[in-house]
XYZ file of C-alpha atoms in Angstrom:
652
model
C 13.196 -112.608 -166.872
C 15.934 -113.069 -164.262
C 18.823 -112.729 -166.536
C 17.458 -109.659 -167.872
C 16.829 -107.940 -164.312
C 20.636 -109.283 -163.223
C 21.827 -107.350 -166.318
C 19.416 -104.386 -165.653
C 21.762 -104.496 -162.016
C 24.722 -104.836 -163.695
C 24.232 -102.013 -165.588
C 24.063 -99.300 -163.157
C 26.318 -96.641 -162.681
C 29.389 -97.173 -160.414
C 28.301 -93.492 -159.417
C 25.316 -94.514 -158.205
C 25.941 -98.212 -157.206
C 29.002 -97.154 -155.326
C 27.265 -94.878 -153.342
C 24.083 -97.016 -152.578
C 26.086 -99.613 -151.408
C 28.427 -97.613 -148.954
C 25.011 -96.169 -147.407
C 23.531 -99.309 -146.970
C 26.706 -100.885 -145.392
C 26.451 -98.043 -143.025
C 23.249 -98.200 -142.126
C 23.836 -101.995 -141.431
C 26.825 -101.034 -139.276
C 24.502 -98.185 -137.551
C 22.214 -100.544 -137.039
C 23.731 -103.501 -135.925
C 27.419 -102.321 -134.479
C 29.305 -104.698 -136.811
C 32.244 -102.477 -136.444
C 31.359 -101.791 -132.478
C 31.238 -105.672 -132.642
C 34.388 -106.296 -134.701
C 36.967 -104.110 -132.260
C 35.249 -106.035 -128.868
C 35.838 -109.087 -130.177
C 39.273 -108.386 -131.426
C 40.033 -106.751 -128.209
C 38.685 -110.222 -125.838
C 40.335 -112.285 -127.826
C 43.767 -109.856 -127.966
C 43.590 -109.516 -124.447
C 42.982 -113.095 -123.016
C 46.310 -113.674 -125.545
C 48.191 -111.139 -123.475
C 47.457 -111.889 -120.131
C 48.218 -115.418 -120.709
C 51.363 -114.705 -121.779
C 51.990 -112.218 -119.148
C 51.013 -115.537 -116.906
C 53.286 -118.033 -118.561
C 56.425 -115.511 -118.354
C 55.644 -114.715 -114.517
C 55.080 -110.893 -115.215
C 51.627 -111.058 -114.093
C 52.930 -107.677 -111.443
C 52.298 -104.410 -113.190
C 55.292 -103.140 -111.778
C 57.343 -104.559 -115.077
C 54.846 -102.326 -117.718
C 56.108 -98.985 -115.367
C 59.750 -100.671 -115.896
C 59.373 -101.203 -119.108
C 58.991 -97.756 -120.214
C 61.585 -96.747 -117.344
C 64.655 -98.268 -118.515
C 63.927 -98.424 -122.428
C 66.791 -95.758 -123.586
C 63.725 -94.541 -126.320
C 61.570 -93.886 -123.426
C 63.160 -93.624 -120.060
C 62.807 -89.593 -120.429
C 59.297 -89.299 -121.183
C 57.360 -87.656 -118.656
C 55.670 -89.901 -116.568
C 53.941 -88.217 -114.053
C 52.823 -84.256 -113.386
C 51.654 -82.797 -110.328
C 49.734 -79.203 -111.281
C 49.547 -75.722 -109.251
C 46.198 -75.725 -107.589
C 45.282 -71.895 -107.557
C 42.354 -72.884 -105.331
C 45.281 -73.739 -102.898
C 47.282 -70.644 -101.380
C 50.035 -73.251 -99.976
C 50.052 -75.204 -103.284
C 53.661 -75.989 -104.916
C 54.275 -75.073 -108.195
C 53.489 -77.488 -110.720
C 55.945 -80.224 -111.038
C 56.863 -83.399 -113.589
C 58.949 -86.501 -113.334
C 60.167 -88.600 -115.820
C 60.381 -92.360 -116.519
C 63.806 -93.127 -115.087
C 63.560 -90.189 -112.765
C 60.157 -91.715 -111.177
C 61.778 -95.158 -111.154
C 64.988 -94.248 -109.167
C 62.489 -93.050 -106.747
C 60.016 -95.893 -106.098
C 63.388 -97.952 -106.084
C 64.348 -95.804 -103.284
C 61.094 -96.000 -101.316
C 61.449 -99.716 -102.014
C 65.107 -100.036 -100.204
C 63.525 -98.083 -97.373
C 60.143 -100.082 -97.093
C 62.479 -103.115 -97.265
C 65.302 -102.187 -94.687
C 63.611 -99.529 -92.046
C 60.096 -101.528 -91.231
C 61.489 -104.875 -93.303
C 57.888 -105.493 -96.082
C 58.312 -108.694 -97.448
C 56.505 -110.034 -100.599
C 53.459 -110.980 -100.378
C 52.683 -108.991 -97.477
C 49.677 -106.085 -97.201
C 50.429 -102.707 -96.282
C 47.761 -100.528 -95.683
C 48.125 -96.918 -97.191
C 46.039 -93.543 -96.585
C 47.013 -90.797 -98.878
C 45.741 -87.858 -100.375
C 46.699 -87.409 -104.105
C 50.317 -86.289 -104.158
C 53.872 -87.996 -106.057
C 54.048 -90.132 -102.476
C 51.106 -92.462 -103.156
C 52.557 -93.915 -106.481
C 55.962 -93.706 -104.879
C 54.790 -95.870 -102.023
C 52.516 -97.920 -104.109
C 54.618 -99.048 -106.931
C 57.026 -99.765 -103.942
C 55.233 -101.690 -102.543
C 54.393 -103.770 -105.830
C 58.389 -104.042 -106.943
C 58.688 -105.337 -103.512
C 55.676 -108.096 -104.233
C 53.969 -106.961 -101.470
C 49.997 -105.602 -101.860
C 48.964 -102.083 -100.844
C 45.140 -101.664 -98.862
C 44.463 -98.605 -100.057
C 42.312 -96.586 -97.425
C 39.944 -93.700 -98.275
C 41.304 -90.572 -96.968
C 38.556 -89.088 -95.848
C 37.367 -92.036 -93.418
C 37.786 -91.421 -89.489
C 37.897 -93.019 -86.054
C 35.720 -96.353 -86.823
C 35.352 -96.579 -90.690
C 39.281 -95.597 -90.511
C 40.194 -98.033 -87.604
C 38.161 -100.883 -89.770
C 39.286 -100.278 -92.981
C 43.248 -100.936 -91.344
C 42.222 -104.115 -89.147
C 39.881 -105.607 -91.917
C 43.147 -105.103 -94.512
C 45.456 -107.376 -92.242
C 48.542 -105.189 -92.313
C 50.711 -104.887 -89.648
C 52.456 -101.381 -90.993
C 50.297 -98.598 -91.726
C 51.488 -95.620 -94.105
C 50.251 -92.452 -93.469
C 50.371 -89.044 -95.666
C 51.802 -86.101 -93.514
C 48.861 -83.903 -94.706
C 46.306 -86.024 -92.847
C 48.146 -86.800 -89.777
C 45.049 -85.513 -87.832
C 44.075 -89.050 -88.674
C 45.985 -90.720 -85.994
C 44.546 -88.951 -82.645
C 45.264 -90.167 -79.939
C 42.346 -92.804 -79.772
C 42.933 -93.860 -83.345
C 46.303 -95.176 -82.276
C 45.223 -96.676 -78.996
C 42.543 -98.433 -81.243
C 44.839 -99.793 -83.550
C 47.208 -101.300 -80.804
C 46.876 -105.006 -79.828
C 43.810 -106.151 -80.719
C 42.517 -109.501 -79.114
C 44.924 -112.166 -80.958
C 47.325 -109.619 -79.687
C 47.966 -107.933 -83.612
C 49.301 -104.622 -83.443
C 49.595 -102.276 -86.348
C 52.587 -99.996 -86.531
C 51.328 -96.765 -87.890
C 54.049 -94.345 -89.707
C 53.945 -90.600 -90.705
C 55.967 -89.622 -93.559
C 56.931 -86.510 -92.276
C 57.812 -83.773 -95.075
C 61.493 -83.154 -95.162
C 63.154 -85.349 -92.515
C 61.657 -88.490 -93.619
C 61.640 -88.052 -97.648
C 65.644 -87.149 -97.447
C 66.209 -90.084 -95.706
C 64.858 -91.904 -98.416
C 65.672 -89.859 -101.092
C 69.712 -89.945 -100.063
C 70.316 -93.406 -100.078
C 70.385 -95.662 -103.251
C 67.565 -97.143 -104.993
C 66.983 -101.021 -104.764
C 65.300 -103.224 -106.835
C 64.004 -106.377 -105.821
C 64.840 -109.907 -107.708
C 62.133 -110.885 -110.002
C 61.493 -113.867 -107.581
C 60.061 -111.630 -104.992
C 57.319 -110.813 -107.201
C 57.015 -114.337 -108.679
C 54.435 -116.850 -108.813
C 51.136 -115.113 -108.727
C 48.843 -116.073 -111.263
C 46.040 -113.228 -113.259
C 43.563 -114.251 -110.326
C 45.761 -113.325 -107.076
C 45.212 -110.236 -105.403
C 47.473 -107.162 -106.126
C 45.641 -104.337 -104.122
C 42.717 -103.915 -101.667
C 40.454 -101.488 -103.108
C 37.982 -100.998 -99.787
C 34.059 -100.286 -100.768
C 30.826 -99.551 -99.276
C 28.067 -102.081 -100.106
C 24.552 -102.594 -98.419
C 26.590 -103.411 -95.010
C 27.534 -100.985 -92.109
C 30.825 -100.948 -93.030
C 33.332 -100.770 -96.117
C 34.635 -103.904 -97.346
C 38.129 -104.866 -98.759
C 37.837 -105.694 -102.598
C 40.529 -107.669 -103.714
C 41.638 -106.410 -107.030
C 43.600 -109.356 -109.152
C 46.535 -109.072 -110.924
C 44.189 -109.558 -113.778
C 41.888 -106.643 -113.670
C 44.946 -104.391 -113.381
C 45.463 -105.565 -117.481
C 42.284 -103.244 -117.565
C 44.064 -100.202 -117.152
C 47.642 -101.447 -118.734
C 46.098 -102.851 -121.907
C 42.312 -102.999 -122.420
C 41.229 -99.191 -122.132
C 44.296 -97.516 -123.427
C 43.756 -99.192 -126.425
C 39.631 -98.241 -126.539
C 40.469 -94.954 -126.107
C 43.438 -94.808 -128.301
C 45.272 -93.432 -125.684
C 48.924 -93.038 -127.730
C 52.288 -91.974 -126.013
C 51.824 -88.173 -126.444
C 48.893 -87.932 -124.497
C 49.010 -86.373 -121.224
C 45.816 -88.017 -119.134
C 44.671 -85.818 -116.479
C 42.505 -86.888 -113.249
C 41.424 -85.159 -109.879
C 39.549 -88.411 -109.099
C 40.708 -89.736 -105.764
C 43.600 -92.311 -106.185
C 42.532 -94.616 -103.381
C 39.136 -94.832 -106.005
C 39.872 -98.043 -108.909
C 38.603 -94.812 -111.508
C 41.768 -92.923 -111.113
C 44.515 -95.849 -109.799
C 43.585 -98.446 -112.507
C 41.616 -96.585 -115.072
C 44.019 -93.366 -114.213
C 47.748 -93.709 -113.453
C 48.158 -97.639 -114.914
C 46.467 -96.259 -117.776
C 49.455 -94.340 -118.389
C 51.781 -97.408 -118.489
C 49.556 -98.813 -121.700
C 51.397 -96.458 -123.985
C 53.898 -94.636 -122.066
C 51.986 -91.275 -121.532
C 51.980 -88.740 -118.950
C 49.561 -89.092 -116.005
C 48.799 -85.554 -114.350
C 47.036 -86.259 -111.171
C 45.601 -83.080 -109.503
C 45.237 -82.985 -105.528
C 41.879 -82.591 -105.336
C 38.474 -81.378 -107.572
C 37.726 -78.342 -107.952
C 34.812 -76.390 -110.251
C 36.581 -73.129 -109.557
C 39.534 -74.243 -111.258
C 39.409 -77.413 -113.153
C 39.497 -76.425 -116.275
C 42.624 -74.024 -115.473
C 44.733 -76.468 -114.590
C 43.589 -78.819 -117.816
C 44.633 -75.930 -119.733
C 48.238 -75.480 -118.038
C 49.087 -78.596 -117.983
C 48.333 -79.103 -121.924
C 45.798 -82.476 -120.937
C 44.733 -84.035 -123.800
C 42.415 -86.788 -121.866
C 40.459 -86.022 -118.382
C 38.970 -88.683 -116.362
C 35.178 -87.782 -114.576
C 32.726 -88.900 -112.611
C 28.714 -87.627 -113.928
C 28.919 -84.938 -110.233
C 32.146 -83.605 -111.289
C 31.017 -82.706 -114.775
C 27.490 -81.322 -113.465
C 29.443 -79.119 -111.443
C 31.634 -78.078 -114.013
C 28.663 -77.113 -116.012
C 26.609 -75.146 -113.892
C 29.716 -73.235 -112.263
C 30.384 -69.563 -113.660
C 32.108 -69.602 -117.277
C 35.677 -68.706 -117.297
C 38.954 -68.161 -120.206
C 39.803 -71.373 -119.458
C 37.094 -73.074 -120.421
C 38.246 -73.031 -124.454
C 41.424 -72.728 -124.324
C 42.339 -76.545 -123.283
C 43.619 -79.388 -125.663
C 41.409 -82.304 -124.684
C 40.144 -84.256 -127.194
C 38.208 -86.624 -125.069
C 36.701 -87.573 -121.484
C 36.468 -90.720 -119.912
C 34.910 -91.724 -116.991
C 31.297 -92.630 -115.590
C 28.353 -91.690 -114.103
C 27.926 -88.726 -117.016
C 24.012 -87.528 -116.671
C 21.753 -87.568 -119.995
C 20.907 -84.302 -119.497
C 24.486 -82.938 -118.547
C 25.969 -85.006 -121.017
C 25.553 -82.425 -124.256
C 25.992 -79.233 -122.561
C 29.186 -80.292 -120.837
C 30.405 -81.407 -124.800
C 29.346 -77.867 -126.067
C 30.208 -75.691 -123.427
C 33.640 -77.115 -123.255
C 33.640 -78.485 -126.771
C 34.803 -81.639 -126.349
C 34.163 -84.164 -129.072
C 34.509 -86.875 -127.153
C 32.688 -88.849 -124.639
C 33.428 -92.388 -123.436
C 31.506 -93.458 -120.493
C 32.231 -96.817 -119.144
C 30.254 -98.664 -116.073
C 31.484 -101.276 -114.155
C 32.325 -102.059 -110.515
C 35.906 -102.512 -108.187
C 34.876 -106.478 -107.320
C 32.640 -106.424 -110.190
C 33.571 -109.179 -113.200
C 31.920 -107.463 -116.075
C 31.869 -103.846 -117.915
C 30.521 -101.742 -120.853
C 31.354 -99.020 -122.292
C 30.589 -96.511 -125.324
C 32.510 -94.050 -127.227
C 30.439 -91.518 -127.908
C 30.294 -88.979 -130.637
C 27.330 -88.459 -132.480
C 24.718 -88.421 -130.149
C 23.203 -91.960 -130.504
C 25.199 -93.271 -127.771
C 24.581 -90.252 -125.594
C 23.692 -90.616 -121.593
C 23.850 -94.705 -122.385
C 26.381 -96.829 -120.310
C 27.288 -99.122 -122.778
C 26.334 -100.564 -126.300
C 26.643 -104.226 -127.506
C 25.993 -104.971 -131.472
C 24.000 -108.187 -132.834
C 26.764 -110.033 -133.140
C 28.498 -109.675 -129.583
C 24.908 -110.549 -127.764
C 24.328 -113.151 -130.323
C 27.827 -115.000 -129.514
C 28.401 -113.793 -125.164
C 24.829 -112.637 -124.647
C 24.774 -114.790 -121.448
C 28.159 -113.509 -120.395
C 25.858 -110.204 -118.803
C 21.846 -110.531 -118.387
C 18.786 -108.343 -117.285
C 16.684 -110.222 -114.868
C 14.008 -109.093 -113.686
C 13.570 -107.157 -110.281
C 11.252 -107.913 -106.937
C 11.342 -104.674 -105.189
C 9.758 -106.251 -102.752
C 12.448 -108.303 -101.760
C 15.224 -106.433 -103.286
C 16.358 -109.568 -104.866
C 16.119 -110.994 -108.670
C 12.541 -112.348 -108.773
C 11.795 -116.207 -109.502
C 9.042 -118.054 -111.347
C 7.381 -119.706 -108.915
C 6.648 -122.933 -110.813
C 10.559 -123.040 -111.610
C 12.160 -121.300 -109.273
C 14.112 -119.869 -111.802
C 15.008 -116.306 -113.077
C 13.181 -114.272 -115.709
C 15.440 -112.649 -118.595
C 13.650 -109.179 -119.053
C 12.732 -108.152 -122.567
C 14.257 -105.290 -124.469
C 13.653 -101.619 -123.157
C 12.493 -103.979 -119.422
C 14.526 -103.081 -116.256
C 16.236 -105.147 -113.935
C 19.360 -105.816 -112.261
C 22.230 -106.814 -113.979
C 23.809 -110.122 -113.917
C 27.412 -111.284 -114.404
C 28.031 -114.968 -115.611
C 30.264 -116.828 -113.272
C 31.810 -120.574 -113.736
C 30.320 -122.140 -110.626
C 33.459 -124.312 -110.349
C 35.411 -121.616 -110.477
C 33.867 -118.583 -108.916
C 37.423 -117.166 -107.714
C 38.633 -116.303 -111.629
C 36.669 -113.990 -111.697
C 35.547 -113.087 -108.620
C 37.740 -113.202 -105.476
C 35.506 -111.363 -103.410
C 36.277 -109.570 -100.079
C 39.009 -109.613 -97.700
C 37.765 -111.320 -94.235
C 34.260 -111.260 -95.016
C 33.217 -114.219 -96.863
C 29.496 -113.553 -95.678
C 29.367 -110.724 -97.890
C 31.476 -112.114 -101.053
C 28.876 -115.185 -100.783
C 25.460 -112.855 -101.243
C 27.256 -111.544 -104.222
C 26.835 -115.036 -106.000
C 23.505 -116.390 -107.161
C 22.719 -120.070 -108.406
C 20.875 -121.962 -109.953
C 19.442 -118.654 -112.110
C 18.357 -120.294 -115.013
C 19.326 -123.510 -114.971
C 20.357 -126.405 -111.592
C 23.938 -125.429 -111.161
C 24.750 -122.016 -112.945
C 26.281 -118.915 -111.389
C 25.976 -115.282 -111.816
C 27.193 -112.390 -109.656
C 24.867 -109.520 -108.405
C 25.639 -106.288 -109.634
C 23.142 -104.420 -107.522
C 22.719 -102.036 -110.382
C 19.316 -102.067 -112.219
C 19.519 -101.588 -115.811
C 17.612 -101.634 -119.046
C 19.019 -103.097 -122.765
C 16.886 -101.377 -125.744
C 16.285 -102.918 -128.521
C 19.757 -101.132 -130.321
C 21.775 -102.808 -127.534
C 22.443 -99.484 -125.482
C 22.509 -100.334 -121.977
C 21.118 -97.334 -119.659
C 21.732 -97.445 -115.527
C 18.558 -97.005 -113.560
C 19.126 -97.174 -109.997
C 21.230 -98.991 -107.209
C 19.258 -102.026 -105.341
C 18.418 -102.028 -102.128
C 19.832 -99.279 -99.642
C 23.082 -98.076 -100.629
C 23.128 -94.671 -102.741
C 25.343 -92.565 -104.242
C 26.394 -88.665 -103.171
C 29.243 -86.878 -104.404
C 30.598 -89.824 -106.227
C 30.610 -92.232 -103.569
C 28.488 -94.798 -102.162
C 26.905 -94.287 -98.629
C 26.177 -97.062 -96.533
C 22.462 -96.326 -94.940
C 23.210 -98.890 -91.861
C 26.926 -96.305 -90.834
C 24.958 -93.571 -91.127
C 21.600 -94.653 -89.201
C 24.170 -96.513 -86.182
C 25.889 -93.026 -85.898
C 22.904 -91.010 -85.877
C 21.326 -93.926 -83.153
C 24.227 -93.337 -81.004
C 22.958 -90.135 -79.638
C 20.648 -90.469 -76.581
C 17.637 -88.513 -77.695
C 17.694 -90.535 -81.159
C 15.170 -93.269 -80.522
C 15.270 -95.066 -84.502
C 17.074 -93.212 -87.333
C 16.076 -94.752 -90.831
C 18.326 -93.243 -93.477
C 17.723 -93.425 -97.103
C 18.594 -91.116 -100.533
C 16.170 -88.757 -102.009
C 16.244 -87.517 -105.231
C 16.873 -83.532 -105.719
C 15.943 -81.566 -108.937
C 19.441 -80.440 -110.969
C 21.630 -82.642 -108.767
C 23.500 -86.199 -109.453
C 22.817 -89.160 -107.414
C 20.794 -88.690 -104.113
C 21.337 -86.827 -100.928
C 21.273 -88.538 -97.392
C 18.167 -87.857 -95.682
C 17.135 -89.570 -91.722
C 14.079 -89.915 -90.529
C 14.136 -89.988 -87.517
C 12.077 -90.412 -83.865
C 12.848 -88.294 -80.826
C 12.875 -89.043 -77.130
C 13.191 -87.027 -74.158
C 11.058 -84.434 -75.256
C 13.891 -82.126 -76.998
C 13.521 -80.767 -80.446
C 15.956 -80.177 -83.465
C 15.554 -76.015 -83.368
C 16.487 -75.995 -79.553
C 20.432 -77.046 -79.826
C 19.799 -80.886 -80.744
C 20.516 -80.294 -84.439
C 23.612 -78.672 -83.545
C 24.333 -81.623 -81.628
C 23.485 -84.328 -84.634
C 25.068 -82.468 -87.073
C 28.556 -82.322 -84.885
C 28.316 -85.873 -84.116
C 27.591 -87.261 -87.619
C 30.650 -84.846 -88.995
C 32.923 -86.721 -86.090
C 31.709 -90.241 -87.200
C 31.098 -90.143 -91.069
C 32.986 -89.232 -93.685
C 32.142 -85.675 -95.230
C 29.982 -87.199 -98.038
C 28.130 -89.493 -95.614
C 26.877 -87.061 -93.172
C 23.172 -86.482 -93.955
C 21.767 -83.555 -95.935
C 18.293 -83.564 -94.426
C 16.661 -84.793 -91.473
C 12.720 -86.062 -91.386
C 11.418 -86.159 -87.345
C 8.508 -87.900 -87.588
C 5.697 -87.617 -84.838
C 5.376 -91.699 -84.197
C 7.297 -94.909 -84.376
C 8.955 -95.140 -87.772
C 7.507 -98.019 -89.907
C 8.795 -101.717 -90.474
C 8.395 -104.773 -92.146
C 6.914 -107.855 -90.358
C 10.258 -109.073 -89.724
C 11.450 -105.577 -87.995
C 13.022 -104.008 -90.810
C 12.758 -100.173 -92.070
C 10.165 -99.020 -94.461
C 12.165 -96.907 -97.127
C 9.621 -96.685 -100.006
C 6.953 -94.293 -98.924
C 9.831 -92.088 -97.267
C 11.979 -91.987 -100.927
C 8.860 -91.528 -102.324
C 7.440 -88.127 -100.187
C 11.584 -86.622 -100.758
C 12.108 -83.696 -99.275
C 9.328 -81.773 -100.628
C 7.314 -80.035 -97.418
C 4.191 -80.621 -98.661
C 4.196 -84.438 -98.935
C 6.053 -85.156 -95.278
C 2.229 -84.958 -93.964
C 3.038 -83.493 -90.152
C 6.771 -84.345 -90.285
C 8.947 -81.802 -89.752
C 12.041 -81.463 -92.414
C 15.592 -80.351 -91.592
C 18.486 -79.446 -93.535
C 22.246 -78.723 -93.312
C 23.320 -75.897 -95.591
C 26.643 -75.289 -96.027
C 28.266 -73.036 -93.462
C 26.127 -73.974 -90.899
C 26.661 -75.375 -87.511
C 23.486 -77.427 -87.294
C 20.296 -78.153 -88.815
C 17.980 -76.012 -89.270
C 14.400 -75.372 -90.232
C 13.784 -76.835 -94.217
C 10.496 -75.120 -95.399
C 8.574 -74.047 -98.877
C 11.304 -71.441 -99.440
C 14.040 -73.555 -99.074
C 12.854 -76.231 -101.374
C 11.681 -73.451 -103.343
C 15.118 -72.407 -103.657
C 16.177 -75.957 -104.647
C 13.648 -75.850 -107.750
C 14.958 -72.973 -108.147
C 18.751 -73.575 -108.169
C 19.447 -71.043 -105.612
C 20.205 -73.434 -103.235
C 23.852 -75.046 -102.717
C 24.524 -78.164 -101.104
C-alpha cells in the first residue's frame, strides 16, 4: 500500500509538483519569516565579526569609514554631502555639494584649527549647538579625527535646558552656529562662567566669513592614528542628550559600537548601494539623522543630502531636485506631508524607499500611494537603548508594525527582548507576588518592553548617562525572572502577535511625544509653577483626533483671584515660550476650580485628566484653554474649537 502511494507521488507532473511545492515553501516562509530569519541572523553574526575586527585593528573611530572613501582614488570624487535650496527660505543659498576628498580637506582643516586656536585634545568633550548646515559635520568629524567626543546640544533648547545640557556634557569649549547666536544672551554666558569648582566654559561663535576663512586658508591636519587609539566598541564617541521621565535632558553616551549601526548594520538592511543619494530634514543633533542619516552614508559611499529644516510646503520639492533616492522620517513628518495641499512635486521624485520611525497605521498607506513609494522600513529603537526592530515593508502585512521576528529568531534570542507585563498603577513591570518575579505576556498581550542585559557586564551594552548615575541605574531591572538576571527598561509598551509583528502602544509613565520629540512633564509643570498666580500645574499629553503623538496640556490651579481671559494667559504663554523649547510649550491649559488631585504619597493624578482630553464636555466645570498659532496668549477653548479639531479645521 505504501509503495504504491510513494509511486502514485512520484508520478506527478513536474508542472504541477513544481508549482505546489514553491507555494507551499512560500507560505512556510510567509508564515514563519525563514527568509526574515535567515538575513537577521546572517547580519548578527556578520556584524559582531566586523566590529571585532574593527576592535582588534584599533579602528573602532568612525572617522576611518569617512577616510576610507575620502582618499580611495575610485572614490575620493563621489559626492559626499549636498546641502539643497530651501524655497521656504527667502535668504536660502543655492543648493550646494561636496565631494569625498573635497569634504575631507575640510574637516582636516577644522581639525588644525580646533587643535591649534582653543588646543582639543583626544579624548576630550566638546559641546556643539548647530542647526543643520555643512558646519556641523565639519566640526563633528573634527572633532572625531582629533579623538575627541562631540555633546551634541538640541538647538532649539534655551536659558536652563541650554545652560544644563553644556554643564551636564563636561566641556570646557562650547561651539556655537552663527545662526543661533541669540543663544548666548547675556545671562546665558554669565551662567556658563565659573561654576562652583570654579569650571568655566569658553563659548565660541563661528562667525560667517571672518571665522570660516581663517580656517578655510590654512592647511588641513590630520591627526596620528594614536590620538584616536585605544577605545574599545563600548567607549563613548558622542553625547546624544535626551528627555526621559526627569525635569531635565540627560546626556546619552553613544559607544563607538552603536555608531557600526549606521556604518554597517542598516545600510546593508536597506540595501543602501553607492549611487544612492539619502536625503533627511531630521535634526542632526537627533541619533535618526547623525547615525541612522549622515554615517549611513559612509556604509557604501553614498551621498547624504541634509536639508536645514522640515518643511510640508516644500519637502517633496527639494526630494525631487536633489534626485533622493532614500528619505529618512519621523510618523509627524509624514502625517504632515499627507494632509498638506498636493503639489507637481509630489510624483516627480526618484525615491524608492523611506526609512525612519514613528510611521502611523493609518498614515502609513496613503503616504505610500499618494507619493507612490514602494517602500517602507520602519525601525524602533532608542539613543541609550540596547535593542531594535525593524521591518521592511512592502506588501501590506508588515504595515503600521514596528518590527517582525520569524520562528526561528524568537526560538534561538527570544529572551534577548521580552513583553512583561504592565502595573499602571505603579508604572513599573508588575511582579507575582508569590515570586516576586516578572510575568512574560502572551501573544497579542501588552506590556513594556524589555532588553536583556549581562548583569556582570551592564556597561557593553549599556553605558548609560553622563553625570547622572541615578537615572542610568532605574533603567536596569533585576532579578526579572530569575535571582540575578538583568534587563533594561524601555519605557515603551508594546504588544508581539502571534506572526511575530511587534506594534508600539504607548510611552510609560509621564513623558510624551509632540512634534517628534519627547517632553518632559516635570520642565514643563516647574516653568509653568514659576509664575506667582500658578498655585500647582500638573502637565500631561492628550490625545487629538488626526494628529501624531499627544499635545501638552496643564491643569492647572489659580491664586490671587486673576483669570486666564484677563491678561494671565498672555502672561503663561510668554513665559513658557521663554523657558521651553518650542515643542514643549503647552497646547492647552485645564484651570480647575479646586486643589488638583494626588496620590497618598503627594504625587499628581494623571489618569482621569488623560482620560477627560480636551473635549469640553468631559472637563466637568473646568475651564479649557488653548494656544492657536498666531496668538499671543491663551484663549478661550470651547465646543467650536474642538469642533473644529474633529473637524480638521483646526491647526496646531
Amino acid at each position: 500500500m505504501a509503495a504504491a502511494a510513494l509511486r502514485t507521488l512520484t508520478e506527478i507532473p513536474r508542472s504541477i509538483a513544481l508549482p505546489a511545492a514553491t507555494a507551499s515553501l512560500a507560505y512556510l516562509n510567509a508564515k514563519y519569516g525563514l527568509t526574515l530569519d535567515a538575513r537577521t541572523i546572517y547580519l548578527l553574526i556578520s556584524y559582531a565579526r566586523h566590529t571585532a575586527a574593527r576592535e582588534k585593528a584599533d579602528r573602532v573611530n568612525a572617522f576611518y569609514a569617512f577616510e576610507r572613501w575620502a582618499t580611495d582614488p575610485q572614490t575620493r570624487d563621489r559626492v559626499f554631502l549636498a546641502t539643497p535650496h530651501d524655497p521656504a527660505t527667502p535668504a536660502s543659498r543655492p543648493q550646494r555639494e561636496w565631494t569625498y576628498a573635497e569634504a575631507y580637506e575640510i574637516v582636516g582643516k577644522y581639525a588644525r584649527w580646533l587643535r591649534e586656536v582653543h588646543g582639543v585634545q583626544k579624548g576630550e568633550i566638546v559641546a556643539m549647538d548647530f542647526t543643520n548646515r555643512e558646519g556641523f559635520v565639519w566640526v563633528w568629524f573634527a572633532l572625531w579625527s582629533l579623538g575627541a567626543k562631540p555633546a551634541f546640544i538640541n538647538s532649539n533648547l534655551r536659558r536652563n535646558a541650554f545652560v544644563h545640557c553644556v554643564r551636564v556634557s563636561t566641556a570646557r569649549l562650547l561651539l556655537v552656529d552663527p545662526l543661533i547666536r541669540e543663544v548666548l544672551d547675556e545671562e546665558t554666558r554669565a551662567e556658563l562662567g565659573a561654576d562652583r569648582k570654579g569650571r568655566a566654559v569658553d563659548a565660541f561663535v563661528l562667525e560667517d566669513e571672518d571665522i570660516e576663512r581663517d580656517i578655510l586658508s590654512g592647511p588641513a591636519y590630520r591627526a596620528p592614528d594614536s590620538e584616536r587609539g585605544g577605545d574599545k566598541l563600548k567607549d563613548t564617541a558622542m553625547l546624544i542628550f535626551t528627555s526621559g521621565t526627569t525635569g531635565l535632558p540627560k546626556a546619552a553616551k553613544v559607544h563607538w559600537g552603536k555608531t557600526f549601526a549606521g556604518t554597517y548594520v542598516f545600510p546593508k538592511l536597506l540595501g543602501i548601494t553607492a549611487e544612492d543619494r539619502y536625503f533627511t530634514a531630521m535634526p542632526l543633533y537627533h541619533t535618526s539623522a547623525s547615525l541612522l542619516g549622515v554615517l549611513q552614508a559612509l556604509g557604501p559611499g553614498c551621498t547624504i543630502i541634509v536639508a536645514p529644516k522640515f518643511s510640508p510646503k516644500t519637502y517633496m520639492r527639494m526630494v525631487t531636485e536633489t534626485q533622493a533616492t532614500v528619505m529618512q522620517y519621523i510618523g509627524e513628518a509624514c502625517r504632515y506631508l499627507v494632509v498638506s495641499p498636493k503639489t507637481e512635486w509630489d510624483r516627480t521624485h526618484k525615491l524608492r524607499l523611506a526609512f525612519g520611525n514613528g510611521m502611523r497605521p493609518d498614515v502609513w498607506q496613503p503616504f505610500k500611494d499618494r507619493f507612490v513609494i514602494p517602500d517602507i522600513c520602519e525601525f524602533y529603537g532608542a539613543t541609550e537603548a540596547p535593542g531594535s526592530s525593524w521591518v521592511y515593508e512592502r506588501t501590506g502585512f508588515e504595515r503600521g508594525a514596528i518590527g517582525r521576528t520569524g520562528l526561528l529568531v524568537r526560538s534561538l534570542f527570544g529572551s534577548n527582548n521580552v513583553l512583561v507585563r504592565h502595573d499602571h498603577t505603579t508604572d513599573l513591570p508588575y511582579r507575582d507576588p508569590l515570586t516576586n518575579h516578572c510575568i512574560k505576556c502572551l501573544p497579542n498581550e501588552p506590556g513594556e518592553l524589555l532588553n536583556l542585559l549581562d548583569p556582570l557586564a551592564i556597561s557593553d551594552k549599556f553605558v548609560g548617562y553622563l553625570g547622572n548615575d541615578a537615572a542610568g541605574s532605574s533603567k536596569i531591572l533585576r532579578d526579572v525572572f530569575k535571582k540575578g538576571d538583568a534587563y533594561y527598561r524601555t519605557g515603551d509598551l508594546q504588544r508581539l502577535d502571534a506572526e511575530g509583528r511587534w506594534w508600539f502602544l504607548d510611552r510609560v509613565g509621564d513623558t510624551f511625544r509632540w512634534k517628534g520629540e519627547n517632553v518632559s512633564t516635570a520642565e514643563v509643570s516647574e516653568a509653568l509653577g514659576s509664575h506667582p498666580d500658578v498655585g500647582e500645574a500638573n502637565v500631561y499629553g492628550v490625545v487629538l483626533p488626526h494628529h501624531d503623538g499627544r499635545a501638552g496640556c496643564a491643569a492647572v490651579s489659580l491664586v490671587g483671584g486673576r483669570r486666564v481671559e484677563a491678561g494671565l494667559g498672555v502672561e503663561l504663554a510668554g513665559l513658557a515660550r521663554r523657558r521651553l523649547p518650542r515643542y514643549a510649550v503647552p497646547v492647552f491649559l485645564r484651570v480647575v476650580g479646586t486643589e488638583l488631585e494626588v496620590t497618598g504619597t503627594m504625587k499628581h493624578q494623571k489618569v482621569a485628566l488623560r482620560n477627560a482630553g480636551v473635549d469640553p464636555g468631559k472637563v466637568g466645570g473646568d475651564k479649557l484653554f488653548w494656544l492657536p498659532p498666531g496668538a499671543e496668549g491663551y484663549v478661550e477653548f470651547r465646543v467650536k474649537e474642538w469642533e473644529g479639531i474633529l473637524e480638521r479645521r483646526a491647526k496646531l
